[in-house]
Coordinates of C-alpha atoms in Angstrom, one line a residue:
Chain E
X19 CA 39.5 -11.5 36.0
X20 CA 40.4 -14.7 37.7
X21 CA 38.0 -13.7 40.5
X22 CA 35.1 -13.4 38.2
X23 CA 35.7 -16.7 36.3
X24 CA 36.0 -18.3 39.7
X25 CA 32.6 -16.9 40.7
X26 CA 31.0 -18.1 37.4
X27 CA 32.5 -21.6 38.0
X28 CA 31.0 -21.7 41.5
X29 CA 27.6 -20.6 40.1
X30 CA 27.6 -23.2 37.4
X31 CA 28.6 -25.8 39.9
X32 CA 25.6 -25.1 42.1
X33 CA 23.3 -24.4 39.2
X34 CA 23.9 -27.7 37.4
X35 CA 25.7 -30.1 39.7
X36 CA 23.7 -29.3 42.8
X37 CA 20.4 -29.2 40.8
X38 CA 20.0 -25.5 41.3
X39 CA 18.3 -25.3 38.0
X40 CA 15.4 -27.3 39.3
X41 CA 14.8 -24.6 41.9
X42 CA 15.1 -21.9 39.2
X43 CA 12.6 -23.7 36.9
X44 CA 10.2 -24.0 39.8
X45 CA 10.6 -20.3 40.6
X46 CA 10.1 -19.4 37.0
X47 CA 7.0 -21.6 36.8
X48 CA 5.6 -20.0 40.0
X49 CA 6.4 -16.5 38.8
X50 CA 4.5 -17.1 35.6
X51 CA 1.5 -18.9 37.1
X52 CA 1.1 -16.2 39.7
X53 CA 1.3 -13.5 37.1
X54 CA -1.0 -15.2 34.6
X55 CA -3.6 -16.2 37.2
X56 CA -3.3 -12.8 38.7
X57 CA -4.1 -11.3 35.3
X58 CA -7.0 -13.7 34.7
X59 CA -8.6 -13.1 38.1
X60 CA -7.8 -9.4 37.8
X61 CA -9.6 -9.2 34.4
X62 CA -12.7 -10.9 35.8
X63 CA -12.9 -8.7 38.8
X64 CA -11.9 -5.6 36.8
X65 CA -14.6 -6.2 34.3
X66 CA -17.2 -6.6 37.0
X67 CA -16.1 -3.4 38.8
X68 CA -15.7 -1.4 35.6
X69 CA -19.3 -2.5 34.6
X70 CA -20.7 -1.3 37.9
X71 CA -18.8 2.0 37.6
X72 CA -19.9 3.0 34.1
X73 CA -23.6 2.2 34.3
X74 CA -25.8 5.2 35.0
X75 CA -26.5 5.9 38.6
X76 CA -30.1 7.0 38.7
X77 CA -31.3 4.2 40.9
X78 CA -30.3 3.2 44.4
X79 CA -28.8 -0.3 43.7
X80 CA -26.2 0.9 41.2
X81 CA -25.3 3.7 43.6
X82 CA -24.7 1.3 46.5
X83 CA -22.7 -1.1 44.3
X84 CA -20.7 1.9 43.0
X85 CA -19.8 2.9 46.5
X86 CA -18.6 -0.6 47.3
X87 CA -16.5 -0.8 44.2
X88 CA -14.9 2.6 44.9
X89 CA -14.1 1.4 48.4
X90 CA -12.6 -1.8 47.0
X91 CA -10.4 0.1 44.5
X92 CA -9.3 2.6 47.1
X93 CA -8.4 -0.2 49.5
X94 CA -6.3 -2.2 47.1
X95 CA -4.6 0.8 45.5
X96 CA -4.0 2.4 48.8
X97 CA -1.8 -0.4 50.3
X98 CA 1.4 -2.0 49.0
X99 CA 1.1 -5.5 47.5
X100 CA 3.4 -6.9 50.2
X101 CA 1.1 -5.6 52.9
X102 CA -1.9 -7.2 51.2
X103 CA 0.0 -10.5 50.9
X104 CA 1.1 -10.4 54.6
X105 CA -2.4 -9.5 55.9
X106 CA -4.0 -12.2 53.8
X107 CA -1.5 -14.9 54.8
X108 CA -0.8 -14.1 58.4
X109 CA -4.1 -12.4 59.5
X110 CA -7.1 -13.5 57.4
X111 CA -6.1 -17.2 56.9
X112 CA -5.5 -17.9 60.6
X113 CA -8.7 -16.0 61.4
X114 CA -10.7 -18.1 59.0
X115 CA -8.8 -21.2 60.2
X116 CA -7.9 -22.0 56.6
X117 CA -4.7 -23.3 55.0
X118 CA -3.4 -22.4 51.6
X119 CA 0.0 -22.6 50.0
X120 CA 1.9 -19.5 49.5
X121 CA 1.6 -19.7 45.7
X122 CA -2.2 -20.0 45.9
X123 CA -2.4 -17.0 48.3
X124 CA -0.2 -15.1 46.0
X125 CA -2.3 -15.9 42.9
X126 CA -5.4 -14.8 44.8
X127 CA -4.0 -11.6 46.2
X128 CA -2.4 -10.6 42.9
X129 CA -5.7 -11.2 41.3
X130 CA -7.6 -9.1 43.8
X131 CA -5.0 -6.3 43.6
X132 CA -4.7 -6.2 39.8
X133 CA -8.5 -6.3 39.7
X134 CA -8.6 -2.9 41.2
X135 CA -6.0 -1.5 38.7
X136 CA -7.6 -3.3 35.7
X137 CA -11.0 -1.9 36.6
X138 CA -9.6 1.6 36.4
X139 CA -7.8 0.8 33.1
X140 CA -11.1 -0.4 31.6
X141 CA -13.1 2.5 33.0
X142 CA -10.7 5.0 31.6
X143 CA -10.7 3.1 28.3
X144 CA -14.5 3.3 28.1
X145 CA -14.5 7.0 29.2
X146 CA -12.0 7.9 26.5
X147 CA -14.5 6.9 23.8
X148 CA -16.2 10.1 22.6
X149 CA -19.5 10.5 24.4
X150 CA -21.1 11.2 21.0
X151 CA -20.8 7.5 20.2
X152 CA -23.1 6.7 23.0
X153 CA -25.5 9.5 22.0
X154 CA -25.5 8.3 18.4
X155 CA -26.6 4.9 19.5
X156 CA -29.1 6.1 22.0
X157 CA -30.6 8.5 19.5
X158 CA -31.8 5.6 17.2
X159 CA -33.4 3.8 20.1
X160 CA -30.8 1.4 21.2
X161 CA -30.6 0.7 24.9
X162 CA -27.6 1.7 27.0
X163 CA -26.4 -1.9 27.2
X164 CA -26.8 -2.5 23.5
X165 CA -25.0 0.7 22.6
X166 CA -22.2 -0.2 25.0
X167 CA -21.8 -3.7 23.5
X168 CA -22.1 -2.9 19.8
X169 CA -20.4 0.5 19.6
X170 CA -18.6 1.8 22.7
X171 CA -16.8 -1.4 24.0
X172 CA -15.3 -2.4 20.6
X173 CA -13.7 1.0 20.4
X174 CA -12.7 1.0 24.1
X175 CA -10.8 -2.3 23.6
X176 CA -8.3 -0.6 21.5
X177 CA -7.5 1.7 24.4
X178 CA -7.5 -1.1 27.0
X179 CA -5.5 -3.9 25.5
X180 CA -2.1 -2.2 25.4
X181 CA -2.4 -0.9 28.9
X182 CA -3.5 -4.4 30.0
X183 CA -0.1 -5.6 28.7
X184 CA 1.7 -3.1 30.9
X185 CA -0.3 -4.4 33.9
X186 CA 0.9 -7.9 33.1
X187 CA 4.5 -6.7 33.0
X188 CA 4.2 -5.1 36.4
X189 CA 2.5 -8.2 37.8
X190 CA 5.5 -10.3 36.6
X191 CA 7.9 -7.9 38.3
X192 CA 5.9 -7.7 41.5
X193 CA 6.0 -11.5 41.9
X194 CA 9.4 -10.9 43.5
X195 CA 7.6 -10.2 46.8
X196 CA 5.9 -13.6 47.2
X197 CA 8.9 -14.9 49.2
X198 CA 7.3 -13.1 52.1
X199 CA 4.6 -15.8 52.3
X200 CA 7.0 -18.7 51.6
X201 CA 6.5 -19.3 48.0
X202 CA 9.4 -20.1 45.7
X203 CA 9.8 -17.6 42.9
X204 CA 12.8 -16.5 40.9
X205 CA 14.2 -14.4 43.8
X206 CA 14.0 -17.3 46.2
X207 CA 15.6 -19.7 43.7
X208 CA 18.6 -17.5 43.0
X209 CA 18.9 -16.6 46.7
X210 CA 19.1 -20.4 47.4
X211 CA 21.9 -20.7 44.8
X212 CA 23.7 -17.7 46.3
X213 CA 23.6 -18.8 49.8
X214 CA 24.8 -22.3 48.9
X215 CA 27.8 -21.0 47.1
X216 CA 28.4 -18.0 49.4
X217 CA 28.5 -16.0 46.2
X218 CA 25.6 -13.6 45.2
X219 CA 27.0 -11.6 42.3
X220 CA 26.4 -14.0 39.4
X221 CA 23.0 -15.4 40.6
X222 CA 21.5 -12.0 41.1
X223 CA 22.9 -10.9 37.7
X224 CA 21.3 -13.9 36.0
X225 CA 18.1 -13.2 37.8
X226 CA 18.0 -9.7 36.5
X227 CA 18.6 -10.9 33.0
X228 CA 15.7 -13.4 33.3
X229 CA 13.3 -10.7 34.4
X230 CA 14.5 -8.4 31.6
X231 CA 14.1 -11.2 29.1
X232 CA 10.5 -12.0 30.2
X233 CA 9.5 -8.3 30.1
X234 CA 11.1 -7.8 26.7
X235 CA 9.2 -10.8 25.4
X236 CA 5.9 -9.4 26.6
X237 CA 6.7 -5.9 25.3
X238 CA 7.3 -7.3 21.9
X239 CA 3.9 -9.1 22.1
X240 CA 2.2 -5.9 23.1
X241 CA 3.9 -4.0 20.3
X242 CA 2.6 -6.5 17.7
X243 CA -0.8 -6.3 19.2
X244 CA -0.8 -2.5 19.1
X245 CA 0.3 -2.4 15.5
X246 CA -2.5 -4.7 14.4
X247 CA -5.0 -2.6 16.3
X248 CA -3.8 0.6 14.8
X249 CA -4.0 -1.0 11.3
X250 CA -7.7 -1.5 11.9
X251 CA -8.0 2.1 12.8
X252 CA -7.3 3.4 9.4
X253 CA -8.9 1.0 7.0
X254 CA -9.6 2.4 3.6
Chain K
X148 CA -47.8 15.4 16.8
X149 CA -45.5 16.7 19.6
X150 CA -47.0 18.8 22.3
X151 CA -44.6 20.4 24.7
X152 CA -46.2 21.5 27.9
X153 CA -44.4 23.7 30.4
X154 CA -41.1 22.0 29.7
X155 CA -38.4 22.8 32.3
X156 CA -34.8 21.7 32.7
X157 CA -32.2 22.7 35.2
X158 CA -28.7 21.6 35.7
X159 CA -28.2 21.9 39.5
X160 CA -29.1 25.5 40.2
X161 CA -28.7 26.6 36.7
X162 CA -32.2 26.9 35.1
X163 CA -31.8 26.4 31.4
X164 CA -35.4 26.0 30.3
X165 CA -38.1 27.9 32.1
X166 CA -41.4 26.5 30.9
X167 CA -41.6 26.0 27.2
X168 CA -45.0 25.5 25.5
X169 CA -45.2 24.6 21.8
X170 CA -47.0 22.3 19.5
X171 CA -45.4 20.7 16.4
X172 CA -47.8 19.3 13.8
X173 CA -47.2 16.6 11.2
X174 CA -45.3 18.1 8.3
X175 CA -44.1 21.1 10.2
X176 CA -40.6 22.4 9.6
X177 CA -39.8 24.3 12.7
X178 CA -36.6 26.2 13.0
X179 CA -35.3 27.2 16.4
X180 CA -32.9 30.2 16.6
X181 CA -31.5 32.1 19.4
X182 CA -28.2 33.4 20.9
X183 CA -25.7 30.8 22.2
X184 CA -26.4 29.7 25.7
X185 CA -30.1 30.5 25.3
X186 CA -31.1 26.8 25.8
X187 CA -32.1 26.0 22.2
X188 CA -29.9 22.9 22.0
X189 CA -31.1 21.8 25.5
X190 CA -34.7 22.2 24.3
X191 CA -34.0 20.0 21.3
X192 CA -32.2 17.3 23.4
X193 CA -35.0 17.3 25.9
X194 CA -37.5 16.5 23.1
X195 CA -36.1 12.9 22.8
X196 CA -34.9 12.8 26.4
X197 CA -31.2 12.9 25.6
X198 CA -31.4 15.3 28.5
X199 CA -34.0 14.2 31.0
X200 CA -36.5 17.1 31.5
X201 CA -36.9 18.1 35.1
X202 CA -40.4 19.3 34.7
X203 CA -43.4 19.4 32.3
X204 CA -44.6 17.0 29.7
X205 CA -43.7 16.0 26.1
X206 CA -46.7 14.3 24.5
X207 CA -45.4 12.4 21.4
X208 CA -48.0 10.4 19.5
X209 CA -50.2 10.5 22.5
X210 CA -47.6 9.3 25.1
X211 CA -45.9 11.5 27.7
X212 CA -42.3 10.6 27.0
X213 CA -40.9 12.9 29.7
X214 CA -42.3 10.3 32.2
X215 CA -39.4 8.3 33.5
X216 CA -41.5 5.1 33.5
X217 CA -41.9 5.2 29.8
X218 CA -39.5 3.0 27.7
X219 CA -37.9 5.9 25.9
X220 CA -36.0 3.6 23.5
X221 CA -39.2 2.6 21.7
X222 CA -40.2 6.2 21.1
X223 CA -36.8 7.3 20.0
X224 CA -37.1 4.8 17.1
X225 CA -39.7 7.1 15.7
X226 CA -37.7 10.3 16.4
X227 CA -34.5 10.6 14.4
X228 CA -31.7 12.9 15.6
X229 CA -28.8 14.5 13.7
X230 CA -26.0 15.9 15.7
X231 CA -23.5 18.7 15.3
X232 CA -20.6 16.3 15.4
X233 CA -22.3 13.6 13.3
X234 CA -21.7 10.8 15.9
X235 CA -21.3 8.1 13.3
X236 CA -20.1 4.9 14.8
X237 CA -16.3 4.8 14.2
X238 CA -16.0 1.0 14.4
X239 CA -18.6 0.4 11.7
X240 CA -18.5 1.0 8.0
X241 CA -20.9 3.5 6.4
X242 CA -23.4 0.9 5.4
X243 CA -23.2 -0.8 8.8
X244 CA -23.9 2.5 10.4
X245 CA -27.1 2.8 8.5
X246 CA -28.2 -0.8 8.9
X247 CA -27.3 -1.3 12.6
X248 CA -30.3 0.0 14.3
X249 CA -33.0 -1.2 11.8
X250 CA -31.6 -4.7 11.8
X251 CA -31.1 -4.9 15.5
X252 CA -34.6 -3.6 16.3
X253 CA -36.3 -6.0 13.8
X254 CA -34.3 -9.0 14.9
X255 CA -35.2 -8.2 18.5
X256 CA -38.9 -8.1 17.5
X257 CA -38.5 -11.4 15.7
X258 CA -36.8 -13.0 18.7
X259 CA -39.7 -11.8 20.9
X260 CA -42.3 -13.2 18.5
X261 CA -40.5 -16.5 18.4
X262 CA -40.3 -16.7 22.2
X263 CA -43.9 -15.8 22.4
X264 CA -44.9 -18.6 20.1
X265 CA -42.6 -21.1 21.8
X266 CA -44.1 -20.6 25.3
X267 CA -47.6 -20.0 24.0
X268 CA -48.9 -23.6 24.8
X269 CA -47.7 -23.2 28.4
X270 CA -48.8 -19.6 29.0
X271 CA -52.2 -20.1 27.4
X272 CA -52.9 -22.7 30.2
X273 CA -53.1 -19.9 32.7
X274 CA -55.0 -17.4 30.5
X275 CA -58.7 -17.0 30.3
X276 CA -58.6 -15.5 26.9
X277 CA -56.3 -17.6 24.8
X278 CA -53.8 -15.8 22.6
X279 CA -53.0 -16.6 19.1
X280 CA -49.6 -17.3 17.6
X281 CA -47.9 -14.4 16.0
X282 CA -47.4 -14.9 12.3
X283 CA -43.7 -14.9 11.5
X284 CA -43.2 -14.0 7.9
X285 CA -39.6 -13.1 7.9
X286 CA -36.2 -14.5 9.0
X287 CA -33.0 -12.9 10.1
X288 CA -31.3 -13.2 6.7
X289 CA -34.3 -11.6 5.1
X290 CA -34.2 -8.7 7.6
X291 CA -30.5 -8.2 6.8
X292 CA -31.2 -8.3 3.1
X293 CA -34.0 -5.8 3.3
X294 CA -32.1 -3.5 5.5
X295 CA -29.1 -3.7 3.1
X296 CA -31.3 -2.9 0.1
X297 CA -32.8 0.1 2.0
X298 CA -29.3 1.3 3.1
X299 CA -28.0 1.1 -0.5
X300 CA -31.0 3.0 -1.7
X301 CA -30.4 5.7 0.9
X302 CA -26.7 5.9 0.0
X303 CA -27.6 6.1 -3.7
X304 CA -29.9 9.0 -2.9
X305 CA -27.0 11.0 -1.4
X306 CA -24.6 9.8 -4.1
X307 CA -22.3 7.9 -1.7
X308 CA -23.0 4.3 -2.8
X309 CA -19.3 3.9 -3.6
X310 CA -18.5 4.7 0.0
X311 CA -20.6 2.0 1.5
X312 CA -17.8 -0.1 2.8
X313 CA -15.4 2.5 4.0
X314 CA -15.1 3.7 7.6
X315 CA -16.4 7.1 8.6
X316 CA -12.9 8.4 9.4
X317 CA -12.2 8.6 5.7
X318 CA -15.3 10.8 4.8
X319 CA -15.4 14.6 4.7
X320 CA -17.5 16.5 7.1
X321 CA -20.3 17.1 4.7
X322 CA -20.4 13.4 3.6
X323 CA -20.4 12.3 7.3
X324 CA -23.4 14.6 8.0
X325 CA -25.3 13.3 5.0
X326 CA -24.7 9.7 6.1
X327 CA -25.9 10.7 9.6
X328 CA -29.1 12.1 8.1
X329 CA -29.8 9.0 6.1
X330 CA -28.9 6.8 9.1
X331 CA -31.8 8.5 11.0
X332 CA -34.0 8.1 7.9
X333 CA -33.4 4.3 7.9
X334 CA -35.6 4.0 10.9
X335 CA -38.5 5.6 9.1
X336 CA -39.0 8.2 11.8
X337 CA -42.0 10.4 12.2
X338 CA -39.9 13.4 13.0
X339 CA -36.2 14.3 12.8
X340 CA -34.4 16.6 15.2
X341 CA -31.4 18.5 13.9
X342 CA -29.0 19.9 16.4
X343 CA -27.0 22.5 14.6
X344 CA -26.3 20.1 11.7
X345 CA -24.0 22.5 9.8
X346 CA -22.1 24.2 12.6
X347 CA -19.1 21.9 12.5
X348 CA -18.8 21.9 8.7
X349 CA -16.5 23.8 6.4
X350 CA -18.4 26.5 4.6
X351 CA -18.2 24.8 1.3
X352 CA -19.9 21.7 2.7
X353 CA -22.8 23.4 4.3
X354 CA -24.6 23.6 1.0
X355 CA -24.8 19.9 0.3
X356 CA -26.2 19.2 3.8
X357 CA -28.8 22.0 3.6
X358 CA -29.8 20.7 0.1
X359 CA -30.5 17.3 1.5
X360 CA -32.5 18.8 4.4
X361 CA -34.5 20.9 1.9
X362 CA -35.3 17.7 -0.1
X363 CA -36.6 16.0 3.0
X364 CA -38.7 19.0 3.8
X365 CA -40.2 18.9 0.4
X366 CA -41.1 15.3 0.9
X367 CA -43.2 16.3 3.9
X368 CA -40.9 15.1 6.7
X369 CA -41.5 16.7 10.0
X370 CA -38.4 18.5 11.1
X371 CA -37.2 20.5 14.1
X372 CA -34.0 22.3 13.3
X373 CA -31.7 24.2 15.6
X374 CA -29.5 26.3 13.4
X375 CA -27.8 29.5 12.7
X376 CA -28.6 29.3 9.0
X377 CA -31.0 32.2 8.6
X378 CA -31.4 31.6 4.9
X379 CA -32.6 28.0 5.6
X380 CA -35.1 29.3 8.1
X381 CA -36.5 31.9 5.7
X382 CA -36.6 29.6 2.8
X383 CA -37.7 26.2 4.2
X384 CA -39.4 26.7 7.6
X385 CA -43.1 27.2 8.1
X386 CA -42.6 28.1 11.7
X387 CA -39.6 30.0 13.3
X388 CA -39.1 30.1 17.0
X389 CA -36.8 32.5 18.9
X390 CA -35.6 31.2 22.2
X391 CA -33.6 33.3 24.7
X392 CA -33.0 32.8 28.4
X393 CA -34.9 29.5 28.4
X394 CA -38.1 30.9 27.1
X395 CA -39.8 31.2 23.8
X396 CA -40.0 34.9 23.0
X397 CA -41.4 34.7 19.6
X398 CA -43.1 32.2 17.4
X399 CA -44.1 33.1 13.9
X400 CA -44.1 32.3 10.2
X401 CA -40.8 33.1 8.6
X402 CA -42.1 36.1 6.7
X403 CA -43.6 37.6 9.8
X404 CA -40.5 36.6 11.9
X405 CA -37.9 38.3 9.7
X406 CA -39.8 41.2 8.3
X407 CA -41.8 42.2 11.3
X408 CA -40.2 41.0 14.6
X409 CA -42.1 42.1 17.7
X410 CA -39.9 41.2 20.6
X411 CA -37.2 43.8 21.3
X412 CA -34.6 41.1 22.0
X413 CA -35.4 39.4 18.7
X414 CA -35.0 42.7 16.9
X415 CA -31.6 43.2 18.5
X416 CA -30.6 39.6 17.7
X417 CA -31.7 39.9 14.0
X418 CA -29.9 43.2 13.6
X419 CA -26.7 41.5 14.6
X420 CA -26.9 38.3 12.5
X421 CA -28.6 39.6 9.3

């Protein structure tokens, strides 16, 4: 017992007296900015790719674009996030003679990566709307784009939004790899506290709790969103 | 009104339609029957290019709509279609379902006319024959108001005016199909295509849908109906067509068709279903 209270005391000492909390707050801030910007960039890229992938492929241009997009998705889904970060930071940046902070690189790579996943989320969301809805719109003379906009996409959003929340959760959790490119995230912050106090048990425990807390918060948000969507499903 | 000339359709190596020739005149009620897999639904879906024909022509009001260069959306506005599974828009209320296309199309035309008038002073500079302004007699709110009145009238006709503001998921199958029929009516089409309109309905609801279709037929609407309802074919149609194996094997008046079938496969088919 005395051992553990000793450890807690050491943790508090570093956390408060040695300004460890500054580092933790910075890590938390970076974790959130990387995840949020990753999601925003991902949604933009994902929307573009999903658009290319659902339009009919009678002509040559859509077919070429479609092939490019499939290649993109295959590339980013086929390699681990860490590898993408490392390649971007240690291979592409030096090759282009550019300098970027680790946090910015992480934001960009997370965006590019989640763009690939989000495009698939959106595509499957659109595909899961009954094909009869599209036919019903086309049969009265609306164009493909108009039918998509007025009939199919409003229904697809109900399938997409909850899954998008899950993507955000996994982005938050995956930020724990950005220390590979020298950015301070929650892991780096608590590692700093740990190595200063020669005591890792409590810092890592607190870190785990912070992650769980964040994820729980988002899950509750998703649940509320899902409920309100379902309410609109059965309006009488 | 519709001339189908040597219509062909194949999915990969699978030839579904092998050269169909038929003429549909204004006011015709044509019923298409045939065993399942014979290509009758594909034939109907080719008529408004829901499936792109792979050969032949479909002359509708003087235009070959099977030509990929033709803007099919404009022609589909004059060609209603009713589906087996209703295909009402799930995210719209009943009245919105009916109003959506008419309002959108008319607003689109209005926008085009406004744009035309706006740029007219500039574009006329480059024209030898000057164009006139298009008279704009309507506004967006008026279009919506008119469409709403029309939609309510149509709902009134099928006795569902109290369901105007509910979502399709709360309607019964028969009600859905009747709404789908008046939705296609809202565009004032020249012809309506029915793709097995009663096949997905409970038996007790088939009657109400067939009654509405009979009403339309009596009003002189041109209809092409793919169905298994032999009673409807006998009673309402003025032309019955038997399709098997992607070809029209018999085309006759209903009396002739049912009492004196000539083709041996039709005889066989009728002996099974009647």
